[in-house]
Amino acid sequence: MNAQQAVHGDHHHHAADTHGVSAVEHDNDLLDFEALRLTLVLNRRLIVLILALGLMLGVASVVFMPRIYTARGSVQIDQQVRKVLATEDTDPQTSTQDADRFLQTQVDILNSRAMAKRVSDTLGLSASDAFLKRTTGHAPSNLEPGEREDRVIDTLQRNLIVDLPHNSRVVGVMFKSRDPVLAAQISNTFVAEFIKGNIQRKFSASSYSLDFLSNQLGVAKSRLEDSERTLITYSRTAGLIDASTGAAVPVGQPQGPQSLVTANLVELNQRQATAKADRLQAEERWRQASNTPLMQLPEVLSNNAVQQLLQNRAQLSSKLEELRARLKPDHPTVIQATTELEELDKEARILAESIRGSIQNQYLVAVRQDEAIQSAVNGLKSATLSEQDRSVRYNILKREVDTNRQLYDSLLQRYKEVSAASGVAVNNITQVDVAEPPRKPTSPRAMLNMAVALGGAVAVAAMAVLLRSRMSNTITDPRDVETRLGLPLLGAVPIDPTGEPLTTLLSPKSDIAEAYHAIRTAIELSSRAGTPASILLTSNRPSEGKSTSSFALARDFALLGKRVLLIDADLRRPTLHRLLDVDNAEDGFSTVLARQMEIGQAVVTTRIENLSFLPTGPIPPDPANLFSGPVLRELLEGLRASYDLVVMDSPPVLSLADTLELTSAAQATIFVLEAGSAQIKAMRQSLQRLQRSGGHVLGAIVSKYDARTASGTHGYAYGYSYGE
């Protein structure tokens, strides 16, 4: 690998590192304040001009805009109508979404074209052009009535403002006009017509409901009458008699319509149950009476007549015992008492037998009643079964009658409720504030207009600056060298305010000297191999500072103790001999290239230590021919033994072949461009020519840069003072 390739490789590595660091810094710096400041300074005149125009427009708007007055009224819109009936005197609970939707609906009604037409008709605004003149300041003449009405309605809608605050039911109704009295009048009319329209809609809804219910009642009544007639006709034809009207329904039995046969069956069935119970009871009494001794029957013992006979017998038996104790058995008194006692026993026995016979008769009667009722029930069962076949159609017709009656009753009840509610419902929209003629105009607002004008001017200025920067074809910011040309920036040389750059350069404390010190350091650090052995400085066009830069860099390297040879390779318009005050009439670079003399004889020693100079010599008729061939390369290779660095000042690149030959022979090329005048397109073409010729462009130097527009934080201005 030769030295030139090593320099190239090291340079690319360094450039990649530099770009990587720059990318990181750019990522970390989201807002480049320095670039912003620089842009503002460079475009300060344009920005001031646009801002001045914007402020003038703001002042003009305040002075010449018509005075607009805004009158404001307000209405409260409740969610539902409060009613006076029953307990419906509280607002129903609704969701927030439904409430917002309801309020927005009311706002849309206020903004509707129909509402604007109501206001126009109420105030008669479309009858003449007076409203349009008072509101807009002018009115077209010869308008048709329909066209005038459309314009009036459009003007009402355009100047109406409906304000719906958040979390509030109070809606502001505002109207803008040049006439404050007219603004208040129209605002109040919008409120009045809104309330009136709401009442009319509710009345229309109630009237429609009443008409609808009335028609439905008529239909339901006709259906009920027809179904009742059909039921009666069928019941007569089928011989079905509804006995449910006057029949008493026993406890525990289901209530409902019954036929006469069914009613009799139900009644006889109930009687049969009673008769069967009576029969069982009588049968048990008779069974007990037939198995119990006659005089021990409970019915006999509880009989009053039997009890009286038994009491008399006891007395007579006691008396007979006393007589037998005193008299003989055949005594007439004893015989009479005995006869009376036997009579009493006979009467008691006869009475007891009659009581037991009565129990038997009760049993027999209960048996006969049970059998008779059972026979009647069996007969009615057959009649009921045959009647059930005819009752199916009857029940269907009966259910239809009941359904029609329920429907009729519900419609009648709803009709009564709607009739009552339509008369007692109150309006859910009430006026809160009455619009009054405003004392002060709401437009134009001076501060707002000025702020808007200033903001618009700032936006226009920003767009103009951005557009100007995008359309700019020159390098104004040194950082554009990397972004727009793709070259490493070696440094920026400030413009000399004195007009004597060479004199300023010789001052070690000057900004120009510091700038070239920094550029020299950048060249030394451009590759790992150190400073290239030969450096060529060129530019896109003349007078961009390449000759001054060549001298300054050669001088800086010489002051470091390096042996430096400065060659004026511009064989067309040489200038370095004037900077070094050297005669350029005889021998020089051209004679060396023509092999007319050795280079050692043409080199001139300067007053600067370690710095030698090779002037151009006689100007040849065709310099490009001298640079062609191996002479230039052999010359530079031979100079490496005598000098540490060779600095060459070449002609401009564009339209000349001299620099292309020189850059292919030099190890490194530095491109010098003038800030604010170098054309990007032309520089790109020059760089492409250099690269196609095999030249290695080390970087770029921005010359004649206005240091007052930059900050020292980026190394583009060198205002550091070493002290006075």
CSV table of C-alpha atoms in Angstrom, one decimal, residues 536 653 656-665 686 689-691 693-695:
chain,number,residue,atom,x,y,z
A,536,LEU,CA,-3.5,21.1,-3.3
A,653,VAL,CA,-11.6,23.8,-11.2
A,656,LEU,CA,-10.0,24.2,-16.7
A,657,ALA,CA,-8.0,21.0,-17.0
A,658,ASP,CA,-5.0,22.3,-15.0
A,659,THR,CA,-6.4,21.4,-11.6
A,660,LEU,CA,-7.5,18.0,-12.7
A,661,GLU,CA,-3.9,17.0,-13.5
A,662,LEU,CA,-2.7,18.6,-10.3
A,663,THR,CA,-5.2,16.9,-8.0
A,664,SER,CA,-4.4,13.4,-9.4
A,665,ALA,CA,-0.7,14.0,-8.5
A,686,SER,CA,-16.3,20.7,-9.6
A,689,ARG,CA,-14.6,16.5,-11.8
A,690,LEU,CA,-11.9,16.3,-9.1
A,691,GLN,CA,-13.1,12.8,-7.9
A,693,SER,CA,-9.7,12.7,-12.0
A,694,GLY,CA,-8.5,10.5,-9.1
A,695,GLY,CA,-8.1,13.4,-6.7
